[in-house]
Coordinates of C-alpha atoms in Angstrom, one line a residue:
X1 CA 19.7 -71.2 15.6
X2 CA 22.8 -69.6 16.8
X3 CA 23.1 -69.2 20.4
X4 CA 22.7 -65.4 21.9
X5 CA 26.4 -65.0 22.9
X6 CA 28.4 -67.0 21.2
X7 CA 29.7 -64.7 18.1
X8 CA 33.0 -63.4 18.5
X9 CA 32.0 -60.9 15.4
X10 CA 29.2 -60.0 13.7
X11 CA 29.4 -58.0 10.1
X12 CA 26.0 -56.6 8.7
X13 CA 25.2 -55.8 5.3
X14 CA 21.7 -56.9 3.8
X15 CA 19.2 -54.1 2.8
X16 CA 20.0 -50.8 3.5
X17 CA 16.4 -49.3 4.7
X18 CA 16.0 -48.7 8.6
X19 CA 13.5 -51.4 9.4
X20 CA 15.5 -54.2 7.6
X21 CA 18.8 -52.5 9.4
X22 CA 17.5 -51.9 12.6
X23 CA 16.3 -55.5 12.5
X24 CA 19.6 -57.2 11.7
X25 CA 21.6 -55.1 14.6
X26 CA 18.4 -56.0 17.2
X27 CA 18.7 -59.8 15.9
X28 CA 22.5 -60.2 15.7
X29 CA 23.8 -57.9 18.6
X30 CA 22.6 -60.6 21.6
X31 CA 24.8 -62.9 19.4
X32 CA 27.7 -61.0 19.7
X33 CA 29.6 -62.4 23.4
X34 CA 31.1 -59.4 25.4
X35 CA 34.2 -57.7 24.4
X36 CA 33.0 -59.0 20.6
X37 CA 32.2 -56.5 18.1
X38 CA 29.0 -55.6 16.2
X39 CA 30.1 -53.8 12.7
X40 CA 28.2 -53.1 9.6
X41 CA 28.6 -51.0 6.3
X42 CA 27.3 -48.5 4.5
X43 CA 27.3 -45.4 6.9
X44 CA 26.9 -42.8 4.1
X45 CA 23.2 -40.9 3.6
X46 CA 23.6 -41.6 -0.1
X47 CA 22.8 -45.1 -0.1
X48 CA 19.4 -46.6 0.3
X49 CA 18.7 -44.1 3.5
X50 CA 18.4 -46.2 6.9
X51 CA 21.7 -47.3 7.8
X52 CA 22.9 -43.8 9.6
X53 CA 19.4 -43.6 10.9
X54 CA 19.2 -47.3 12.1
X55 CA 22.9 -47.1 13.5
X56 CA 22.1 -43.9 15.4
X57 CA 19.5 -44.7 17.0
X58 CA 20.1 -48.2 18.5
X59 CA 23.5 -46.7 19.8
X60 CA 21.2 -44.1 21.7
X61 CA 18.9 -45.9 22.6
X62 CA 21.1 -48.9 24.5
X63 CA 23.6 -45.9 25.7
X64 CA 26.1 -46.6 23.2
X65 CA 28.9 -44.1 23.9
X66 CA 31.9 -45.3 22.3
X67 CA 31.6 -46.8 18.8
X68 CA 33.8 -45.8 15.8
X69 CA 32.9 -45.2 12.0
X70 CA 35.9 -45.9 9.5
X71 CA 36.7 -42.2 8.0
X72 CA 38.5 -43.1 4.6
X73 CA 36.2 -45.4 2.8
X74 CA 33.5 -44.0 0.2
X75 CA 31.4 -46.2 1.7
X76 CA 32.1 -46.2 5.7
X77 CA 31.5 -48.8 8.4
X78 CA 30.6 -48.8 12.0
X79 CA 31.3 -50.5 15.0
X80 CA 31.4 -50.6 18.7
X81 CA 32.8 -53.3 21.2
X82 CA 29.6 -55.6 22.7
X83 CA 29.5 -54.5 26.9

């Protein structure tokens, strides 16, 4: 029910396999208005498996050049700024 655009900021973590990831970032990114960002958690192979996976390939696939994981946290997130 939330309008495609309208987000400021969007924050996923749900299940950590690439379908269910891949899913949330294709549902919640069209929310996210431009210059809003799209973030989630949990870029580390150790947990679950999909999330690096997931993240890496939506970013290549929609051309994705700039976009930032956090270095200093055991359990990292990712981000980029919605064009």
């Amino acid at each position: 029910d939330i309008p495609d655009r309208s987000l400021d900021f969007v924050y996923i973590d749900a299940m950590h396999e690439f379908d269910p990831v891949m899913m949330d970032i294709l549902h919640w990114a069209p929310k996210v208005r431009p210059g809003g960002i799209i973030a989630g958690h949990d870029y580390c192979w150790y947990y679950q498996g999909g999330v690096v996976q997931a993240v890496d390939a939506y970013v290549r696939a929609h051309n994705i050049l700039t976009w930032y994981v956090t270095q200093l946290d055991k359990e990292p997130s990712w981000l980029w700024v919605n064009a």
